[in-house]
N, CA and C atoms as an extended XYZ file, in Angstrom:
549
Properties=species:S:1:pos:R:3:atomname:S:1:resname:S:1:resid:I:1 pbc="F F F"
N         0.851       -1.190        0.000 N   MET     1
C         0.000        0.000        0.000 CA  MET     1
C         0.894        1.249        0.000 C   MET     1
N         0.392        2.258       -0.682 N   ILE     2
C         1.089        3.545       -0.732 CA  ILE     2
C         0.060        4.650       -0.553 C   ILE     2
N         0.386        5.651        0.281 N   ARG     3
C        -0.512        6.785        0.529 CA  ARG     3
C        -0.184        7.878       -0.477 C   ARG     3
N        -1.188        8.279       -1.276 N   LEU     4
C        -0.965        9.221       -2.366 CA  LEU     4
C        -1.898       10.427       -2.300 C   LEU     4
N        -1.417       11.524       -2.850 N   PHE     5
C        -2.251       12.699       -3.088 CA  PHE     5
C        -1.619       13.511       -4.198 C   PHE     5
N        -2.449       14.315       -4.881 N   THR     6
C        -1.924       15.232       -5.883 CA  THR     6
C        -1.982       16.645       -5.322 C   THR     6
N        -1.045       17.469       -5.780 N   ALA     7
C        -0.969       18.827       -5.252 CA  ALA     7
C        -0.228       19.738       -6.214 C   ALA     7
N        -0.378       21.025       -5.952 N   LEU     8
C         0.408       22.047       -6.631 CA  LEU     8
C         1.549       22.438       -5.708 C   LEU     8
N         2.737       22.511       -6.254 N   GLU     9
C         3.865       23.010       -5.480 CA  GLU     9
C         3.793       24.537       -5.509 C   GLU     9
N         4.298       25.163       -4.464 N   ILE    10
C         4.223       26.625       -4.410 CA  ILE    10
C         5.594       27.234       -4.669 C   ILE    10
N         5.594       28.495       -5.020 N   SER    11
C         6.845       29.182       -5.359 CA  SER    11
C         7.708       29.381       -4.118 C   SER    11
N         9.000       29.571       -4.356 N   ASP    12
C         9.924       29.833       -3.250 CA  ASP    12
C         9.553       31.108       -2.505 C   ASP    12
N         9.129       32.121       -3.255 N   GLU    13
C         8.771       33.394       -2.627 CA  GLU    13
C         7.550       33.227       -1.713 C   GLU    13
N         6.543       32.490       -2.172 N   ALA    14
C         5.366       32.237       -1.336 CA  ALA    14
C         5.748       31.391       -0.126 C   ALA    14
N         6.594       30.393       -0.326 N   ALA    15
C         7.044       29.546        0.790 CA  ALA    15
C         7.796       30.369        1.832 C   ALA    15
N         8.594       31.321        1.380 N   GLU    16
C         9.326       32.187        2.310 CA  GLU    16
C         8.363       33.022        3.138 C   GLU    16
N         7.335       33.567        2.510 N   ARG    17
C         6.330       34.348        3.249 CA  ARG    17
C         5.643       33.486        4.299 C   ARG    17
N         5.315       32.245        3.949 N   LEU    18
C         4.672       31.340        4.897 CA  LEU    18
C         5.607       30.989        6.049 C   LEU    18
N         6.861       30.733        5.729 N   ALA    19
C         7.832       30.362        6.764 CA  ALA    19
C         8.006       31.482        7.790 C   ALA    19
N         7.890       32.729        7.365 N   ARG    20
C         8.023       33.858        8.292 CA  ARG    20
C         6.899       33.889        9.328 C   ARG    20
N         5.784       33.252        9.033 N   LEU    21
C         4.660       33.202        9.970 CA  LEU    21
C         4.880       32.191       11.093 C   LEU    21
N         5.767       31.264       10.901 N   GLN    22
C         5.863       30.101       11.764 CA  GLN    22
C         6.624       30.363       13.060 C   GLN    22
N         5.971       31.140       13.916 N   ARG    23
C         6.503       31.411       15.257 CA  ARG    23
C         5.397       32.034       16.093 C   ARG    23
N         5.564       31.941       17.397 N   GLY    24
C         4.654       32.650       18.292 CA  GLY    24
C         3.373       31.928       18.638 C   GLY    24
N         3.295       30.634       18.393 N   LEU    25
C         2.099       29.883       18.746 CA  LEU    25
C         2.564       28.567       19.372 C   LEU    25
N         2.623       28.568       20.695 N   GLU    26
C         3.154       27.423       21.442 CA  GLU    26
C         2.295       26.180       21.239 C   GLU    26
N         2.952       25.017       21.207 N   GLY    27
C         2.249       23.748       21.076 CA  GLY    27
C         1.895       23.389       19.652 C   GLY    27
N         2.464       24.108       18.704 N   THR    28
C         2.156       23.925       17.288 CA  THR    28
C         3.216       23.058       16.622 C   THR    28
N         2.781       22.186       15.715 N   ARG    29
C         3.729       21.426       14.899 CA  ARG    29
C         3.744       22.092       13.527 C   ARG    29
N         4.765       22.913       13.290 N   TRP    30
C         4.885       23.661       12.041 CA  TRP    30
C         5.251       22.713       10.906 C   TRP    30
N         4.664       22.935        9.758 N   ILE    31
C         4.968       22.145        8.568 CA  ILE    31
C         6.304       22.633        8.008 C   ILE    31
N         7.155       21.703        7.625 N   GLU    32
C         8.455       22.069        7.058 CA  GLU    32
C         8.254       22.759        5.702 C   GLU    32
N         9.059       23.749        5.442 N   ARG    33
C         8.935       24.542        4.210 CA  ARG    33
C         8.899       23.693        2.934 C   ARG    33
N         9.728       22.656        2.785 N   PRO    34
C         9.656       21.859        1.548 CA  PRO    34
C         8.327       21.107        1.375 C   PRO    34
N         7.553       20.988        2.437 N   ASP    35
C         6.301       20.244        2.375 CA  ASP    35
C         5.075       21.125        2.142 C   ASP    35
N         5.255       22.432        1.965 N   PHE    36
C         4.123       23.300        1.633 CA  PHE    36
C         3.576       22.909        0.261 C   PHE    36
N         2.253       22.848        0.130 N   HIS    37
C         1.619       22.494       -1.132 CA  HIS    37
C         0.142       22.838       -1.062 C   HIS    37
N        -0.510       22.796       -2.200 N   ILE    38
C        -1.965       22.977       -2.305 CA  ILE    38
C        -2.538       21.642       -2.785 C   ILE    38
N        -3.190       20.916       -1.904 N   THR    39
C        -3.723       19.604       -2.262 CA  THR    39
C        -4.858       19.739       -3.276 C   THR    39
N        -4.792       18.915       -4.308 N   LEU    40
C        -5.867       18.836       -5.293 CA  LEU    40
C        -6.779       17.649       -4.998 C   LEU    40
N        -6.186       16.488       -4.703 N   ARG    41
C        -6.997       15.285       -4.415 CA  ARG    41
C        -6.195       14.334       -3.543 C   ARG    41
N        -6.763       13.965       -2.398 N   PHE    42
C        -6.166       12.976       -1.516 CA  PHE    42
C        -6.738       11.622       -1.902 C   PHE    42
N        -5.875       10.667       -2.225 N   MET    43
C        -6.318        9.333       -2.613 CA  MET    43
C        -6.301        8.378       -1.430 C   MET    43
N        -5.412        8.615       -0.482 N   GLY    44
C        -5.285        7.720        0.658 CA  GLY    44
C        -4.389        6.539        0.344 C   GLY    44
N        -4.528        5.489        1.123 N   ASP    45
C        -3.715        4.289        0.961 CA  ASP    45
C        -4.298        3.434       -0.158 C   ASP    45
N        -3.481        3.180       -1.178 N   VAL    46
C        -3.942        2.393       -2.323 CA  VAL    46
C        -2.921        1.296       -2.627 C   VAL    46
N        -3.386        0.159       -3.169 N   PRO    47
C        -2.455       -0.885       -3.595 CA  PRO    47
C        -1.605       -0.409       -4.773 C   PRO    47
N        -0.465       -1.041       -4.970 N   GLU    48
C         0.462       -0.646       -6.038 CA  GLU    48
C        -0.196       -0.676       -7.422 C   GLU    48
N        -1.040       -1.680       -7.704 N   ASP    49
C        -1.661       -1.751       -9.028 CA  ASP    49
C        -2.620       -0.589       -9.247 C   ASP    49
N        -3.299       -0.158       -8.192 N   VAL    50
C        -4.180        1.009       -8.298 CA  VAL    50
C        -3.335        2.276       -8.490 C   VAL    50
N        -2.166        2.317       -7.854 N   ALA    51
C        -1.261        3.459       -8.035 CA  ALA    51
C        -0.868        3.586       -9.499 C   ALA    51
N        -0.666        2.460      -10.173 N   ASN    52
C        -0.344        2.510      -11.609 CA  ASN    52
C        -1.516        3.051      -12.414 C   ASN    52
N        -2.736        2.656      -12.049 N   ASP    53
C        -3.932        3.188      -12.719 CA  ASP    53
C        -4.063        4.691      -12.467 C   ASP    53
N        -3.760        5.118      -11.260 N   ILE    54
C        -3.807        6.545      -10.910 CA  ILE    54
C        -2.825        7.323      -11.768 C   ILE    54
N        -1.604        6.806      -11.888 N   ASP    55
C        -0.590        7.462      -12.713 CA  ASP    55
C        -1.078        7.614      -14.148 C   ASP    55
N        -1.663        6.563      -14.688 N   GLU    56
C        -2.161        6.608      -16.064 CA  GLU    56
C        -3.276        7.642      -16.210 C   GLU    56
N        -4.198        7.680      -15.256 N   ALA    57
C        -5.305        8.650      -15.303 CA  ALA    57
C        -4.794       10.078      -15.186 C   ALA    57
N        -3.812       10.302      -14.320 N   LEU    58
C        -3.260       11.647      -14.144 CA  LEU    58
C        -2.536       12.120      -15.396 C   LEU    58
N        -1.926       11.198      -16.105 N   SER    59
C        -1.193       11.554      -17.330 CA  SER    59
C        -2.110       12.144      -18.392 C   SER    59
N        -3.405       11.841      -18.309 N   ASP    60
C        -4.365       12.339      -19.299 CA  ASP    60
C        -4.953       13.705      -18.956 C   ASP    60
N        -4.633       14.245      -17.787 N   ILE    61
C        -5.212       15.523      -17.366 CA  ILE    61
C        -4.422       16.679      -17.988 C   ILE    61
N        -5.087       17.505      -18.782 N   PRO    62
C        -4.385       18.653      -19.363 CA  PRO    62
C        -4.165       19.753      -18.314 C   PRO    62
N        -3.047       20.432      -18.442 N   VAL    63
C        -2.744       21.555      -17.548 CA  VAL    63
C        -2.385       22.751      -18.412 C   VAL    63
N        -3.130       23.825      -18.218 N   HIS    64
C        -2.830       25.079      -18.889 CA  HIS    64
C        -2.321       26.029      -17.819 C   HIS    64
N        -1.188       26.700      -18.050 N   PRO    65
C        -0.634       27.578      -17.012 CA  PRO    65
C        -1.668       28.584      -16.500 C   PRO    65
N        -1.634       28.793      -15.182 N   PHE    66
C        -2.517       29.772      -14.557 CA  PHE    66
C        -1.857       30.318      -13.302 C   PHE    66
N        -2.386       31.444      -12.840 N   GLU    67
C        -1.839       32.125      -11.668 CA  GLU    67
C        -2.519       31.643      -10.392 C   GLU    67
N        -1.736       31.522       -9.339 N   VAL    68
C        -2.235       31.169       -8.015 CA  VAL    68
C        -1.781       32.255       -7.051 C   VAL    68
N        -2.683       32.631       -6.157 N   GLU    69
C        -2.359       33.667       -5.171 CA  GLU    69
C        -2.809       33.209       -3.786 C   GLU    69
N        -1.897       33.292       -2.827 N   LEU    70
C        -2.226       32.976       -1.439 CA  LEU    70
C        -2.739       34.243       -0.771 C   LEU    70
N        -3.867       34.107       -0.042 N   GLU    71
C        -4.394       35.258        0.675 CA  GLU    71
C        -5.207       34.783        1.874 C   GLU    71
N        -4.990       35.440        2.990 N   GLY    72
C        -5.753       35.155        4.191 CA  GLY    72
C        -5.233       33.963        4.975 C   GLY    72
N        -5.581       33.942        6.241 N   LEU    73
C        -5.249       32.833        7.131 CA  LEU    73
C        -6.538       32.282        7.700 C   LEU    73
N        -6.534       31.008        8.037 N   GLY    74
C        -7.714       30.395        8.612 CA  GLY    74
C        -7.362       29.130        9.358 C   GLY    74
N        -8.406       28.487        9.872 N   GLU    75
C        -8.212       27.239       10.605 CA  GLU    75
C        -9.313       26.260       10.228 C   GLU    75
N        -9.005       25.002       10.375 N   PHE    76
C       -10.007       23.961       10.253 CA  PHE    76
C       -10.249       23.406       11.649 C   PHE    76
N       -11.488       23.171       11.976 N   GLY    77
C       -11.823       22.581       13.268 CA  GLY    77
C       -12.783       23.409       14.084 C   GLY    77
N       -13.011       24.668       13.707 N   GLY    78
C       -13.984       25.500       14.419 CA  GLY    78
C       -13.643       25.710       15.879 C   GLY    78
N       -14.513       25.219       16.781 N   LYS    79
C       -14.312       25.423       18.214 CA  LYS    79
C       -13.098       24.673       18.750 C   LYS    79
N       -12.631       23.684       17.985 N   HIS    80
C       -11.451       22.908       18.362 CA  HIS    80
C       -10.496       22.855       17.171 C   HIS    80
N        -9.844       23.996       16.862 N   PRO    81
C        -9.010       24.051       15.659 CA  PRO    81
C        -7.860       23.037       15.708 C   PRO    81
N        -7.663       22.352       14.590 N   HIS    82
C        -6.589       21.360       14.502 CA  HIS    82
C        -5.574       21.678       13.410 C   HIS    82
N        -5.927       22.596       12.497 N   THR    83
C        -5.050       22.932       11.376 CA  THR    83
C        -5.083       24.426       11.127 C   THR    83
N        -3.899       25.014       10.940 N   LEU    84
C        -3.761       26.424       10.588 CA  LEU    84
C        -3.311       26.476        9.134 C   LEU    84
N        -3.947       27.343        8.336 N   TYR    85
C        -3.612       27.373        6.915 CA  TYR    85
C        -3.610       28.790        6.360 C   TYR    85
N        -2.955       28.910        5.198 N   ALA    86
C        -3.044       30.110        4.365 CA  ALA    86
C        -4.018       29.780        3.251 C   ALA    86
N        -4.944       30.677        2.999 N   GLY    87
C        -5.941       30.448        1.965 CA  GLY    87
C        -5.374       30.650        0.571 C   GLY    87
N        -6.065       30.098       -0.395 N   VAL    88
C        -5.725       30.271       -1.804 CA  VAL    88
C        -6.902       30.981       -2.454 C   VAL    88
N        -6.602       32.067       -3.128 N   LYS    89
C        -7.657       32.824       -3.796 CA  LYS    89
C        -8.329       31.931       -4.838 C   LYS    89
N        -9.657       31.783       -4.757 N   PRO    90
C       -10.358       30.912       -5.713 CA  PRO    90
C       -10.184       31.411       -7.147 C   PRO    90
N       -10.108       30.456       -8.071 N   SER    91
C       -10.027       30.801       -9.494 CA  SER    91
C       -10.654       29.681      -10.308 C   SER    91
N       -11.168       30.043      -11.455 N   ASP    92
C       -11.765       29.032      -12.332 CA  ASP    92
C       -10.746       27.985      -12.767 C   ASP    92
N        -9.535       28.373      -13.194 N   PRO    93
C        -8.579       27.336      -13.616 CA  PRO    93
C        -8.252       26.338      -12.499 C   PRO    93
N        -8.142       26.820      -11.268 N   LEU    94
C        -7.860       25.927      -10.147 CA  LEU    94
C        -9.035       24.987       -9.911 C   LEU    94
N       -10.243       25.512       -9.916 N   ALA    95
C       -11.429       24.673       -9.706 CA  ALA    95
C       -11.575       23.638      -10.820 C   ALA    95
N       -11.299       24.022      -12.053 N   ILE    96
C       -11.387       23.088      -13.179 CA  ILE    96
C       -10.354       21.974      -13.024 C   ILE    96
N        -9.112       22.341      -12.686 N   LEU    97
C        -8.059       21.338      -12.513 CA  LEU    97
C        -8.423       20.366      -11.387 C   LEU    97
N        -8.913       20.882      -10.277 N   GLN    98
C        -9.294       20.018       -9.166 CA  GLN    98
C       -10.442       19.102       -9.576 C   GLN    98
N       -11.391       19.627      -10.313 N   GLY    99
C       -12.508       18.808      -10.793 CA  GLY    99
C       -12.041       17.684      -11.711 C   GLY    99
N       -11.053       17.968      -12.533 N   ARG   100
C       -10.500       16.932      -13.410 CA  ARG   100
C        -9.834       15.824      -12.590 C   ARG   100
N        -9.191       16.215      -11.492 N   HIS   101
C        -8.567       15.207      -10.611 CA  HIS   101
C        -9.641       14.334       -9.976 C   HIS   101
N       -10.697       14.958       -9.502 N   GLU   102
C       -11.782       14.207       -8.882 CA  GLU   102
C       -12.395       13.229       -9.883 C   GLU   102
N       -12.670       13.693      -11.087 N   SER   103
C       -13.256       12.832      -12.114 CA  SER   103
C       -12.327       11.676      -12.469 C   SER   103
N       -11.046       11.959      -12.606 N   ALA   104
C       -10.072       10.912      -12.947 CA  ALA   104
C       -10.004        9.850      -11.860 C   ALA   104
N       -10.055       10.268      -10.605 N   MET   105
C        -9.959        9.295       -9.515 CA  MET   105
C       -11.234        8.452       -9.417 C   MET   105
N       -12.358        9.020       -9.740 N   ARG   106
C       -13.601        8.236       -9.764 CA  ARG   106
C       -13.544        7.191      -10.880 C   ARG   106
N       -12.987        7.578      -12.039 N   ARG   107
C       -12.861        6.618      -13.145 CA  ARG   107
C       -11.934        5.464      -12.768 C   ARG   107
N       -10.931        5.748      -11.940 N   VAL   108
C       -10.015        4.709      -11.476 CA  VAL   108
C       -10.718        3.776      -10.490 C   VAL   108
N       -11.800        4.267       -9.882 N   GLY   109
C       -12.551        3.443       -8.951 CA  GLY   109
C       -12.476        3.889       -7.498 C   GLY   109
N       -11.844        5.052       -7.259 N   LEU   110
C       -11.791        5.565       -5.889 CA  LEU   110
C       -13.132        6.170       -5.507 C   LEU   110
N       -13.425        6.142       -4.229 N   LYS   111
C       -14.668        6.743       -3.737 CA  LYS   111
C       -14.603        8.261       -3.921 C   LYS   111
N       -15.753        8.896       -4.146 N   PRO   112
C       -15.773       10.356       -4.297 CA  PRO   112
C       -15.298       11.052       -3.015 C   PRO   112
N       -14.647       12.169       -3.187 N   GLU   113
C       -14.263       13.003       -2.046 CA  GLU   113
C       -15.535       13.622       -1.485 C   GLU   113
N       -15.719       13.507       -0.174 N   THR   114
C       -16.958       14.013        0.436 CA  THR   114
C       -16.826       15.440        0.942 C   THR   114
N       -15.593       15.899        1.134 N   ARG   115
C       -15.404       17.269        1.626 CA  ARG   115
C       -15.386       18.249        0.455 C   ARG   115
N       -15.903       19.440        0.688 N   ASN   116
C       -15.823       20.496       -0.321 CA  ASN   116
C       -14.362       20.885       -0.514 C   ASN   116
N       -14.009       21.233       -1.740 N   PHE   117
C       -12.645       21.659       -2.042 CA  PHE   117
C       -12.422       23.056       -1.482 C   PHE   117
N       -11.505       23.162       -0.534 N   THR   118
C       -11.112       24.440        0.064 CA  THR   118
C        -9.623       24.590       -0.178 C   THR   118
N        -9.227       25.258       -1.264 N   PRO   119
C        -7.797       25.348       -1.572 CA  PRO   119
C        -7.049       26.113       -0.474 C   PRO   119
N        -5.953       25.513       -0.017 N   HIS   120
C        -5.186       26.097        1.078 CA  HIS   120
C        -3.795       25.489        1.130 C   HIS   120
N        -2.929       26.127        1.902 N   VAL   121
C        -1.613       25.579        2.217 CA  VAL   121
C        -1.572       25.420        3.737 C   VAL   121
N        -1.458       24.184        4.197 N   THR   122
C        -1.355       23.941        5.638 CA  THR   122
C        -0.001       24.452        6.116 C   THR   122
N        -0.030       25.274        7.174 N   ILE   123
C         1.234       25.758        7.729 CA  ILE   123
C         1.513       25.175        9.107 C   ILE   123
N         0.473       24.610        9.766 N   ALA   124
C         0.708       24.008       11.083 CA  ALA   124
C        -0.399       23.037       11.451 C   ALA   124
N        -0.025       22.022       12.237 N   ARG   125
C        -0.975       21.149       12.930 CA  ARG   125
C        -0.992       21.664       14.366 C   ARG   125
N        -2.176       21.809       14.935 N   LEU   126
C        -2.300       22.561       16.179 CA  LEU   126
C        -2.284       21.731       17.457 C   LEU   126
N        -2.618       20.474       17.402 N   GLY   127
C        -2.562       19.678       18.625 CA  GLY   127
C        -3.400       20.283       19.735 C   GLY   127
N        -2.760       20.654       20.820 N   ARG   128
C        -3.480       21.144       21.999 CA  ARG   128
C        -3.361       22.664       22.177 C   ARG   128
N        -3.300       23.382       21.102 N   VAL   129
C        -3.222       24.841       21.174 CA  VAL   129
C        -4.601       25.375       21.554 C   VAL   129
N        -4.634       26.348       22.472 N   GLU   130
C        -5.906       26.933       22.898 CA  GLU   130
C        -6.570       27.680       21.740 C   GLU   130
N        -7.880       27.532       21.646 N   THR   131
C        -8.651       28.138       20.564 CA  THR   131
C        -8.424       29.642       20.486 C   THR   131
N        -8.454       30.316       21.623 N   GLY   132
C        -8.248       31.763       21.637 CA  GLY   132
C        -6.899       32.154       21.076 C   GLY   132
N        -5.862       31.364       21.373 N   ALA   133
C        -4.519       31.652       20.871 CA  ALA   133
C        -4.461       31.527       19.350 C   ALA   133
N        -5.208       30.571       18.802 N   VAL   134
C        -5.237       30.391       17.350 CA  VAL   134
C        -5.852       31.621       16.691 C   VAL   134
N        -6.987       32.069       17.215 N   TYR   135
C        -7.638       33.244       16.617 CA  TYR   135
C        -6.831       34.518       16.844 C   TYR   135
N        -6.135       34.620       17.974 N   ASP   136
C        -5.237       35.754       18.198 CA  ASP   136
C        -4.117       35.754       17.159 C   ASP   136
N        -3.568       34.575       16.868 N   PHE   137
C        -2.503       34.446       15.876 CA  PHE   137
C        -3.005       34.884       14.500 C   PHE   137
N        -4.179       34.417       14.121 N   ILE   138
C        -4.743       34.771       12.810 CA  ILE   138
C        -4.951       36.280       12.711 C   ILE   138
N        -5.524       36.890       13.766 N   ARG   139
C        -5.737       38.350       13.750 CA  ARG   139
C        -4.415       39.109       13.686 C   ARG   139
N        -3.428       38.657       14.447 N   ALA   140
C        -2.138       39.353       14.510 CA  ALA   140
C        -1.379       39.293       13.187 C   ALA   140
N        -1.647       38.278       12.374 N   ASN   141
C        -0.917       38.097       11.119 CA  ASN   141
C        -1.775       38.395        9.893 C   ASN   141
N        -2.887       39.065       10.111 N   SER   142
C        -3.784       39.423        9.004 CA  SER   142
C        -3.704       40.913        8.740 C   SER   142
N        -3.875       41.336        7.506 N   PRO   143
C        -4.117       40.487        6.354 CA  PRO   143
C        -2.826       39.800        5.903 C   PRO   143
N        -2.944       38.599        5.388 N   PHE   144
C        -1.799       37.865        4.842 CA  PHE   144
C        -1.989       37.718        3.337 C   PHE   144
N        -0.904       37.923        2.621 N   ALA   145
C        -0.907       37.694        1.171 CA  ALA   145
C         0.514       37.366        0.745 C   ALA   145
N         0.632       36.655       -0.338 N   ALA   146
C         1.928       36.353       -0.947 CA  ALA   146
C         1.810       36.658       -2.433 C   ALA   146
N         2.926       36.992       -3.075 N   PRO   147
C         2.866       37.282       -4.514 CA  PRO   147
C         2.324       36.087       -5.292 C   PRO   147
N         1.569       36.370       -6.343 N   SER   148
C         1.040       35.293       -7.171 CA  SER   148
C         2.190       34.589       -7.886 C   SER   148
N         1.937       33.359       -8.283 N   PHE   149
C         2.926       32.592       -9.029 CA  PHE   149
C         2.192       31.760      -10.076 C   PHE   149
N         2.919       31.370      -11.101 N   THR   150
C         2.340       30.613      -12.205 CA  THR   150
C         2.502       29.122      -11.962 C   THR   150
N         1.410       28.402      -12.146 N   VAL   151
C         1.410       26.947      -12.049 CA  VAL   151
C         1.378       26.389      -13.460 C   VAL   151
N         2.297       25.474      -13.753 N   GLU   152
C         2.348       24.851      -15.075 CA  GLU   152
C         2.170       23.339      -15.006 C   GLU   152
N         2.188       22.793      -13.787 N   ARG   153
C         2.095       21.349      -13.619 CA  ARG   153
C         1.616       21.018      -12.221 C   ARG   153
N         1.261       19.775      -12.012 N   PHE   154
C         0.897       19.293      -10.684 CA  PHE   154
C         1.759       18.081      -10.369 C   PHE   154
N         1.733       17.671       -9.113 N   THR   155
C         2.636       16.621       -8.645 CA  THR   155
C         1.860       15.540       -7.913 C   THR   155
N         2.259       14.293       -8.140 N   LEU   156
C         1.766       13.159       -7.363 CA  LEU   156
C         2.755       12.936       -6.237 C   LEU   156
N         2.256       13.040       -5.005 N   PHE   157
C         3.094       12.852       -3.823 CA  PHE   157
C         2.724       11.563       -3.103 C   PHE   157
N         3.713       10.998       -2.419 N   SER   158
C         3.445        9.921       -1.473 CA  SER   158
C         3.755       10.461       -0.086 C   SER   158
N         3.111        9.854        0.899 N   ALA   159
C         3.270       10.297        2.276 CA  ALA   159
C         3.345        9.090        3.190 C   ALA   159
N         4.000        9.273        4.313 N   LYS   160
C         4.002        8.231        5.336 CA  LYS   160
C         2.617        8.190        5.967 C   LYS   160
N         2.192        7.015        6.378 N   ALA   161
C         0.917        6.894        7.085 CA  ALA   161
C         1.092        7.525        8.459 C   ALA   161
N         0.480        8.671        8.658 N   SER   162
C         0.594        9.383        9.932 CA  SER   162
C        -0.516       10.418        9.996 C   SER   162
N        -0.355       11.387       10.866 N   THR   163
C        -1.374       12.423       11.013 CA  THR   163
C        -1.185       13.568       10.022 C   THR   163
N        -0.260       13.448        9.124 N   GLY   164
C        -0.055       14.493        8.117 CA  GLY   164
C         1.100       15.400        8.485 C   GLY   164
N         1.548       16.132        7.506 N   GLY   165
C         2.597       17.098        7.753 CA  GLY   165
C         3.942       16.729        7.184 C   GLY   165
N         4.045       15.637        6.472 N   GLY   166
C         5.278       15.277        5.786 CA  GLY   166
C         6.174       14.396        6.631 C   GLY   166
N         7.328       14.055        6.107 N   PRO   167
C         7.820       14.511        4.807 CA  PRO   167
C         7.098       13.814        3.660 C   PRO   167
N         6.968       14.557        2.575 N   TYR   168
C         6.312       14.049        1.387 CA  TYR   168
C         7.360       13.795        0.311 C   TYR   168
N         7.079       12.844       -0.571 N   VAL   169
C         7.988       12.525       -1.663 CA  VAL   169
C         7.266       12.799       -2.977 C   VAL   169
N         7.875       13.627       -3.833 N   ALA   170
C         7.319       13.891       -5.160 CA  ALA   170
C         7.600       12.665       -6.022 C   ALA   170
N         6.553       11.907       -6.328 N   GLU   171
C         6.706       10.681       -7.112 CA  GLU   171
C         6.783       10.970       -8.603 C   GLU   171
N         5.945       11.920       -9.075 N   LYS   172
C         5.939       12.253      -10.497 CA  LYS   172
C         5.250       13.591      -10.693 C   LYS   172
N         5.708       14.321      -11.710 N   ARG   173
C         5.087       15.600      -12.055 CA  ARG   173
C         4.389       15.468      -13.402 C   ARG   173
N         3.252       16.173      -13.532 N   TYR   174
C         2.436       16.110      -14.747 CA  TYR   174
C         2.165       17.526      -15.233 C   TYR   174
N         2.201       17.804      -16.503 N   PRO   175
C         2.729       16.893      -17.503 CA  PRO   175
C         4.224       16.704      -17.301 C   PRO   175
N         4.702       15.570      -17.757 N   ASP   176
C         6.122       15.236      -17.639 CA  ASP   176
C         6.846       15.856      -18.825 C   ASP   176
N         7.502       16.981      -18.558 N   PHE   177
C         8.210       17.695      -19.622 CA  PHE   177
C         9.596       17.110      -19.884 C   PHE   177
N         9.959       16.079      -19.120 N   GLY   178
C        11.295       15.526      -19.260 CA  GLY   178
C        12.327       16.386      -18.569 C   GLY   178
N        11.870       17.277      -17.668 N   TRP   179
C        12.795       18.127      -16.942 CA  TRP   179
C        13.579       17.304      -15.934 C   TRP   179
N        14.781       17.704      -15.698 N   VAL   180
C        15.577       17.106      -14.644 CA  VAL   180
C        15.688       18.157      -13.553 C   VAL   180
N        15.216       17.816      -12.368 N   ASP   181
C        15.303       18.763      -11.258 CA  ASP   181
C        16.741       18.858      -10.780 C   ASP   181
N        17.202       20.078      -10.619 N   GLU   182
C        18.554       20.289      -10.099 CA  GLU   182
C        18.442       20.444       -8.603 C   GLU   182
N        19.231       19.663       -7.904 N   GLU   183
C        19.187       19.731       -6.427 CA  GLU   183
C        20.552       19.974       -5.889 C   GLU   183
């Protein structure tokens, strides 16, 4: 079994802006800068043969370059916040791309995603942080924005089975331009 999800990688400049936020909230598990991303579709734990079907389905998804902009801070969990995030400004190209991922995964045989798509970049897992402290942090760091960046591809990531937060491994990028990443 392998735990998979697709996501957009974010620009270095946006990642730097997010990293500057990561202080002043005790009891927080900050997400490492290389693991910042915008999830398009979480597949969960799948057998290797299904992973091959997923790869094939993802290869058929067209990607047209579009702009992404991070704006605002928020939390998931309401009265008991568990995740702190930076919002992603909604856009038609992003919604279309996410919809194509959802459709492709249904064709592969995965169950439909039941949660509404809320584009975001997780910056922290909150654990036992007091609710008031979370909202104080959001107010103190608002308004938040990062420069827009162009997305030309998406990435299939694998993750360790855990509560989230990485480290994540980029398994493949789509479309595959034959680029060699310099590290």
